[in-house]
PDB file of C-alpha atoms in Angstrom:
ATOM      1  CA  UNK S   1      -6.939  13.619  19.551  1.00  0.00           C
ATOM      2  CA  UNK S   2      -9.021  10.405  19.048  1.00  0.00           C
ATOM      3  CA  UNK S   3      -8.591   9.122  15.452  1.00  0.00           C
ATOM      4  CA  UNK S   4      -9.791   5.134  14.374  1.00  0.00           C
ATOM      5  CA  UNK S   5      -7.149   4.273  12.707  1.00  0.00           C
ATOM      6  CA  UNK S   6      -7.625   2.591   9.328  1.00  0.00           C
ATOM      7  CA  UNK S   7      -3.340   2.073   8.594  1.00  0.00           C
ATOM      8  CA  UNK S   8      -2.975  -2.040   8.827  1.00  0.00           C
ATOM      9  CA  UNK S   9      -0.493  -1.859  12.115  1.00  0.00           C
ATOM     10  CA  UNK S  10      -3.065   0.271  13.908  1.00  0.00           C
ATOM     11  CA  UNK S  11      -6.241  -2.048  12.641  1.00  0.00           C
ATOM     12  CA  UNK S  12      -9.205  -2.020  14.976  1.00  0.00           C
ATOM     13  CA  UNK S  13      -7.348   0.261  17.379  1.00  0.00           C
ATOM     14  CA  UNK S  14      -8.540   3.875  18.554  1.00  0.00           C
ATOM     15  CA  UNK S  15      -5.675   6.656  20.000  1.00  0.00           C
ATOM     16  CA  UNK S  16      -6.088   9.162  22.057  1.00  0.00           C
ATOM     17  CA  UNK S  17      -9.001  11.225  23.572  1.00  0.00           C
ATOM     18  CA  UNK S  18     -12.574  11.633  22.531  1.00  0.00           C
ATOM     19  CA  UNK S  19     -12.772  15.084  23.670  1.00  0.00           C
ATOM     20  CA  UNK S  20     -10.164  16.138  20.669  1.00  0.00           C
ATOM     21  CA  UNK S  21     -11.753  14.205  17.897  1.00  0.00           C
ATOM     22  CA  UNK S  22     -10.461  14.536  14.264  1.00  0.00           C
ATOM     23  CA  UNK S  23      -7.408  16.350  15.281  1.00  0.00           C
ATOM     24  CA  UNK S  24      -5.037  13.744  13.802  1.00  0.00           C
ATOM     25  CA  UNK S  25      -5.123  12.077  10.181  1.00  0.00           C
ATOM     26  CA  UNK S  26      -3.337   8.773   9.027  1.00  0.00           C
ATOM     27  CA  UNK S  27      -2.477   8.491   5.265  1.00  0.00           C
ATOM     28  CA  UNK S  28      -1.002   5.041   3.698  1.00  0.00           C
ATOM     29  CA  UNK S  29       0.250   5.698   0.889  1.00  0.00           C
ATOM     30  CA  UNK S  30       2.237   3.680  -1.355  1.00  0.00           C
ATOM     31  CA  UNK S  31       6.239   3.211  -1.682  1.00  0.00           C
ATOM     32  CA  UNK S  32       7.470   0.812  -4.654  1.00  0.00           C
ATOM     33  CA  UNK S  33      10.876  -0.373  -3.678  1.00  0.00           C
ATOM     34  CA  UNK S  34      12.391  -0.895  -7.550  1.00  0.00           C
ATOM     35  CA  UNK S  35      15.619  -3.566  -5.405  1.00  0.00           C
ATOM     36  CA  UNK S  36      11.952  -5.716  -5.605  1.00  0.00           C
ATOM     37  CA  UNK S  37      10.615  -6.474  -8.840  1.00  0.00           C
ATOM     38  CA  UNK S  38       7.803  -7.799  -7.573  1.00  0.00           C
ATOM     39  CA  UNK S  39       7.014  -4.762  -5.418  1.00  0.00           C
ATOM     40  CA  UNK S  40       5.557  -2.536  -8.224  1.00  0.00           C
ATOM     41  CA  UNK S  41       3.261  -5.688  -8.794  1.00  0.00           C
ATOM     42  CA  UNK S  42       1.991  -5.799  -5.422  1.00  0.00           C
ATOM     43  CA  UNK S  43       1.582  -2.051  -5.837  1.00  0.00           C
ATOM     44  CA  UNK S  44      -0.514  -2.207  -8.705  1.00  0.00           C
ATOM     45  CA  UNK S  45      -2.900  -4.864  -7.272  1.00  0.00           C
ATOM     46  CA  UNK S  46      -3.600  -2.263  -4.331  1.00  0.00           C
ATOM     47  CA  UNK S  47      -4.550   0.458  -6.339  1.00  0.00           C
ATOM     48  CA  UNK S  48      -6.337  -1.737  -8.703  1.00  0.00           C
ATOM     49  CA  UNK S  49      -8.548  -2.976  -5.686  1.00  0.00           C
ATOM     50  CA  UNK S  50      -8.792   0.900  -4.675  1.00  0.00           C
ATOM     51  CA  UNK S  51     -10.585   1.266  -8.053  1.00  0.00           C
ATOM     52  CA  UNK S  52     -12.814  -1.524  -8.293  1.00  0.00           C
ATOM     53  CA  UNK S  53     -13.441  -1.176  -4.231  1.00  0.00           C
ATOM     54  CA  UNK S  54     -11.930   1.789  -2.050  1.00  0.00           C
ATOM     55  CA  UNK S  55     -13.682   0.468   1.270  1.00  0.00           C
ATOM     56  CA  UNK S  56     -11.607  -2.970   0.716  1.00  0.00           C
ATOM     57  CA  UNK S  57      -8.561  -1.252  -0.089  1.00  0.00           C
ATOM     58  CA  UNK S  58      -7.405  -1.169   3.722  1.00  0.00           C
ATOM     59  CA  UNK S  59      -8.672  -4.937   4.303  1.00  0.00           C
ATOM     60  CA  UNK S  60      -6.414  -5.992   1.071  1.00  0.00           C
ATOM     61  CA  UNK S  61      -3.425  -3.990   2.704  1.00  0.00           C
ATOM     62  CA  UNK S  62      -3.626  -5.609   5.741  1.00  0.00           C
ATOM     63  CA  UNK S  63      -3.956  -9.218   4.396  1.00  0.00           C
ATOM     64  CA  UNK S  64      -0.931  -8.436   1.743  1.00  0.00           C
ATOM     65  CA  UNK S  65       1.116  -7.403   5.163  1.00  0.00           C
ATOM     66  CA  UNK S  66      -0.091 -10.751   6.852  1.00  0.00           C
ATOM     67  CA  UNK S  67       1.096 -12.510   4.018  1.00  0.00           C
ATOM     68  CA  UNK S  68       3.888 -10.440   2.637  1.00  0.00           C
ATOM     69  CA  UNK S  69       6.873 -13.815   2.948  1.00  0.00           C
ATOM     70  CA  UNK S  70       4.715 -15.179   0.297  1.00  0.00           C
ATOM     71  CA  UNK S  71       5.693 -12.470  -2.259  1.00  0.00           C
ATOM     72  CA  UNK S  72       9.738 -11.677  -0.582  1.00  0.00           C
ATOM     73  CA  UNK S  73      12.340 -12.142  -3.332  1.00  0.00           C
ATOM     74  CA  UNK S  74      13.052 -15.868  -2.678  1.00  0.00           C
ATOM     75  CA  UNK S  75       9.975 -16.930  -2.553  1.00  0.00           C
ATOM     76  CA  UNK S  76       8.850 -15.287  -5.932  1.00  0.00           C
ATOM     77  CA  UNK S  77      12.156 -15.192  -8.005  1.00  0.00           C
ATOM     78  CA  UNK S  78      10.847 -18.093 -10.021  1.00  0.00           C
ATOM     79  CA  UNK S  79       6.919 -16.596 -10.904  1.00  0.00           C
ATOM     80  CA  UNK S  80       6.343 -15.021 -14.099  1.00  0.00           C
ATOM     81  CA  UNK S  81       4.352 -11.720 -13.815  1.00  0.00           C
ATOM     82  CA  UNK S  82       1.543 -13.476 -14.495  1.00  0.00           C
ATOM     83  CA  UNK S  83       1.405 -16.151 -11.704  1.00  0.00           C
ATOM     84  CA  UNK S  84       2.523 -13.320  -9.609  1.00  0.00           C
ATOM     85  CA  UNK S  85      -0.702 -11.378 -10.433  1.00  0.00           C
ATOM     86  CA  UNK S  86      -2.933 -14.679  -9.639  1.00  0.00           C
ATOM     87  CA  UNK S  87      -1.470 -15.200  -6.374  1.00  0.00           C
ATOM     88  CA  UNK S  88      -2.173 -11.776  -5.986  1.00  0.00           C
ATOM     89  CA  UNK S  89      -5.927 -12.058  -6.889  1.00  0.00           C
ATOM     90  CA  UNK S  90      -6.098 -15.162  -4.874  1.00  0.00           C
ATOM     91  CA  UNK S  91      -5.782 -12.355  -1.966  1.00  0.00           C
ATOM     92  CA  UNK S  92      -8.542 -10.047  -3.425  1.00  0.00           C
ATOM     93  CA  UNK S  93     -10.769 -12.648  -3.672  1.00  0.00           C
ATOM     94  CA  UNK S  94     -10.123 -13.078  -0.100  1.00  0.00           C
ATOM     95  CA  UNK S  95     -11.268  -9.468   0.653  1.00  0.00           C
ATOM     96  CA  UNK S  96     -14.799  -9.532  -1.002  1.00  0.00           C
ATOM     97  CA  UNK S  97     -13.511  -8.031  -3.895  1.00  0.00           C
ATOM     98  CA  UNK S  98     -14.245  -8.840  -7.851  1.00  0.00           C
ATOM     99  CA  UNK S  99     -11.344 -10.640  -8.687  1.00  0.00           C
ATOM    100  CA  UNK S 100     -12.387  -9.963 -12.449  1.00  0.00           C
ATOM    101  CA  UNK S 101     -12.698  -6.472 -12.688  1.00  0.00           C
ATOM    102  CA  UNK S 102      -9.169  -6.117 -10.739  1.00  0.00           C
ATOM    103  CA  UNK S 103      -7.579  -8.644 -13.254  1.00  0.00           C
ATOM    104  CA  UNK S 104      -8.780  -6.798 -16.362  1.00  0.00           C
ATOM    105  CA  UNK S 105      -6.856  -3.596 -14.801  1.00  0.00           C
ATOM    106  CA  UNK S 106      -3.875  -5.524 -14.492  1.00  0.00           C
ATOM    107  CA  UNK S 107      -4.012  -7.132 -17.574  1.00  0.00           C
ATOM    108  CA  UNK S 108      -1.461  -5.228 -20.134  1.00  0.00           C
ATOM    109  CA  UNK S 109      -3.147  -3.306 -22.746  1.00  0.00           C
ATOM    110  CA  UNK S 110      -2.687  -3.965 -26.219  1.00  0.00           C
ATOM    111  CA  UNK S 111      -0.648  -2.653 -28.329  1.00  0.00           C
ATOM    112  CA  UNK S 112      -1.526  -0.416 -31.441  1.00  0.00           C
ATOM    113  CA  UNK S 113       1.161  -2.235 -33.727  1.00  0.00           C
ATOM    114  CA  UNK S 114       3.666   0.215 -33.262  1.00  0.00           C
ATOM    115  CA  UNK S 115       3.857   0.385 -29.171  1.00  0.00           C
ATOM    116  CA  UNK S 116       4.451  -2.494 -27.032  1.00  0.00           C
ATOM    117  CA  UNK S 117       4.846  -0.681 -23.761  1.00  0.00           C
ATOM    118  CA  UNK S 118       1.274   0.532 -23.308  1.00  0.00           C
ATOM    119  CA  UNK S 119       1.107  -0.679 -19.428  1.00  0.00           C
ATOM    120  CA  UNK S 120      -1.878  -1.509 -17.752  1.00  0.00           C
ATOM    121  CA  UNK S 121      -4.798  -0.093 -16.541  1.00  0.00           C
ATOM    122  CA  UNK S 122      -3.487   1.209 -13.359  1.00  0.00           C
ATOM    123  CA  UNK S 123       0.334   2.188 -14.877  1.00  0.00           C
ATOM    124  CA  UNK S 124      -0.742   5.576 -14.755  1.00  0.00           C
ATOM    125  CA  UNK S 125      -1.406   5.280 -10.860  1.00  0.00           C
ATOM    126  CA  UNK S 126       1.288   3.514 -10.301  1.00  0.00           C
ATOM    127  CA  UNK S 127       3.459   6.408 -11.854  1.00  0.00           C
ATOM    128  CA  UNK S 128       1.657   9.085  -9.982  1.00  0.00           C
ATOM    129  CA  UNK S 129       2.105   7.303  -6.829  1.00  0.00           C
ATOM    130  CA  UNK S 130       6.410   6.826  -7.850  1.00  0.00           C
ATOM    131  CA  UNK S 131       6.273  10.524  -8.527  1.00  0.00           C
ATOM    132  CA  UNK S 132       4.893  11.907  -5.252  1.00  0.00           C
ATOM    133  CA  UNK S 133       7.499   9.932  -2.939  1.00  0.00           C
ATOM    134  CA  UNK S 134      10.437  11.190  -5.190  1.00  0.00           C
ATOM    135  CA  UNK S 135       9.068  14.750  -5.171  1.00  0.00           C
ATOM    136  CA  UNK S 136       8.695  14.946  -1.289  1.00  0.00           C
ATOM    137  CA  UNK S 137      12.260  12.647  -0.969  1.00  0.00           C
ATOM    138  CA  UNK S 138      10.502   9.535  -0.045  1.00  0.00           C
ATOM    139  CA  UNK S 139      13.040   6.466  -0.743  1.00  0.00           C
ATOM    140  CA  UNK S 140      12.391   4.247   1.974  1.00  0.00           C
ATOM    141  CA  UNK S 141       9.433   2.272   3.037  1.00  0.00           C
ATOM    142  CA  UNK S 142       8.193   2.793   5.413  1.00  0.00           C
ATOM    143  CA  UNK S 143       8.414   6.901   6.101  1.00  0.00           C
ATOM    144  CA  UNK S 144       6.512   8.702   8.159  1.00  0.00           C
ATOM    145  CA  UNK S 145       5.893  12.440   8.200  1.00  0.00           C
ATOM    146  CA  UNK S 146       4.652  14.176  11.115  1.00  0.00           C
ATOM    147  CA  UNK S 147       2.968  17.740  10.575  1.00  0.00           C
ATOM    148  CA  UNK S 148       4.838  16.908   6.677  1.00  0.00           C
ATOM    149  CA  UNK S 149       8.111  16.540   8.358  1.00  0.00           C
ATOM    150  CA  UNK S 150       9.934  13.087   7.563  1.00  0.00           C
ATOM    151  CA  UNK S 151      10.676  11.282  11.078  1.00  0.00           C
ATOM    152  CA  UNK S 152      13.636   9.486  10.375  1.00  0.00           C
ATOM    153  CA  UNK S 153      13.271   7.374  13.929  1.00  0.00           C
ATOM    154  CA  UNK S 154       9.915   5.659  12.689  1.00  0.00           C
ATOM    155  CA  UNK S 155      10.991   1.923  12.138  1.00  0.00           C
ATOM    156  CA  UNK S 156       9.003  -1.234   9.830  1.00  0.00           C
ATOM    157  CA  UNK S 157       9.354  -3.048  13.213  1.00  0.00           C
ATOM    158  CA  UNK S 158       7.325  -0.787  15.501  1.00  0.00           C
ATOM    159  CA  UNK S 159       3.931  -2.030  16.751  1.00  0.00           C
ATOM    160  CA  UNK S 160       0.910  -0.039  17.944  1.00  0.00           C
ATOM    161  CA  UNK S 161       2.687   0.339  21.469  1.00  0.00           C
ATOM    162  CA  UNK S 162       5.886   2.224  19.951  1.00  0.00           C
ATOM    163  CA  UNK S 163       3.500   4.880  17.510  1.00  0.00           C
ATOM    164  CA  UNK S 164       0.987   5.607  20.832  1.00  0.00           C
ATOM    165  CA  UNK S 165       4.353   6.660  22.336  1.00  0.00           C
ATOM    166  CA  UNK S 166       5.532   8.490  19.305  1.00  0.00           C
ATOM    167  CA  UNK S 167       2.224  10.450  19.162  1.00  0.00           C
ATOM    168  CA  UNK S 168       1.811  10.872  23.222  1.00  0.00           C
ATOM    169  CA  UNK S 169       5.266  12.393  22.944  1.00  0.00           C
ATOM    170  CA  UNK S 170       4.070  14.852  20.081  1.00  0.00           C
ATOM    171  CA  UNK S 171       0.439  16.061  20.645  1.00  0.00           C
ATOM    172  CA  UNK S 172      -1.073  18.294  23.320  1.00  0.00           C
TER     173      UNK S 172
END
């Protein structure tokens, strides 16, 4: 197995042996926690950077995990949506990608006269996304499936040391 990994915690880092290339795959995916509000927000700005850029999606990722206390609950329970969204695209920017083009996905569409609750250009994703964790019994973030089995043991505080282990332990 010998895999570059492209999830933020393993970021520049390369596992296992040459010899048994492309034998392992890493998928992010997303996991909206509804307890935070501003988590579907922070959701939407990823996937509307996927759209506008997919090679900077992992590079926004990584910088919204760097500077994730800037969005926790206290820190944000104050922000409209809006202001949310341009602290957001403050981080975009940062990545190299068009701040504009992600903003006008955000931005809610309008209404027809008759529906107010159009969304926004990425809602759509964003309910795809909501509907493949509950399907496969995703609640938490983070989960991690192994060969599509959940592994309950994976924790938000391991570092690159503890998943080596956890995939030494698990491949040939």
């Amino acid at each position: 197995m010998s895999v570059e990994a492209k999830s933020p915690v393993f970021s520049g880092h390369v596992l296992g042996n040459p010899s048994a290339a492309n034998t392992i795959k890493f998928i992010l995916r997303q996991q909206v926690q509804p307890w935070h509000p501003q988590s579907a927000l922070t959701h939407e700005a990823a996937i509307a950077v996927e759209k506008v850029d997919p090679t900077k999606f992992h590079a926004f990722s990584k910088l919204l995990f760097e500077r994730q206390v800037e969005f926790f609950d206290l820190n944000i329970q104050n922000l409209s949506r809006e202001q949310i969204y341009e602290r957001l695209l403050e981080l975009v920017k940062a990545v190299g990608v068009d701040a504009d083009k992600v903003a006008a996905l955000l931005n809610l569409k309008s209404g027809d006269g008759v529906s107010f609750n159009t969304g926004n250009g990425v809602t759509d994703d964003l309910k795809r996304v909501i509907r493949l964790g509950r399907q496969n019994g995703i609640h938490v973030s983070p989960t991690a499936l192994f060969n599509g089995i959940v592994e309950g043991g994976v924790s938000s505080s391991w570092g690159p040391e503890e998943f080596v282990k956890f995939f030494v332990e698990r491949l040939p």
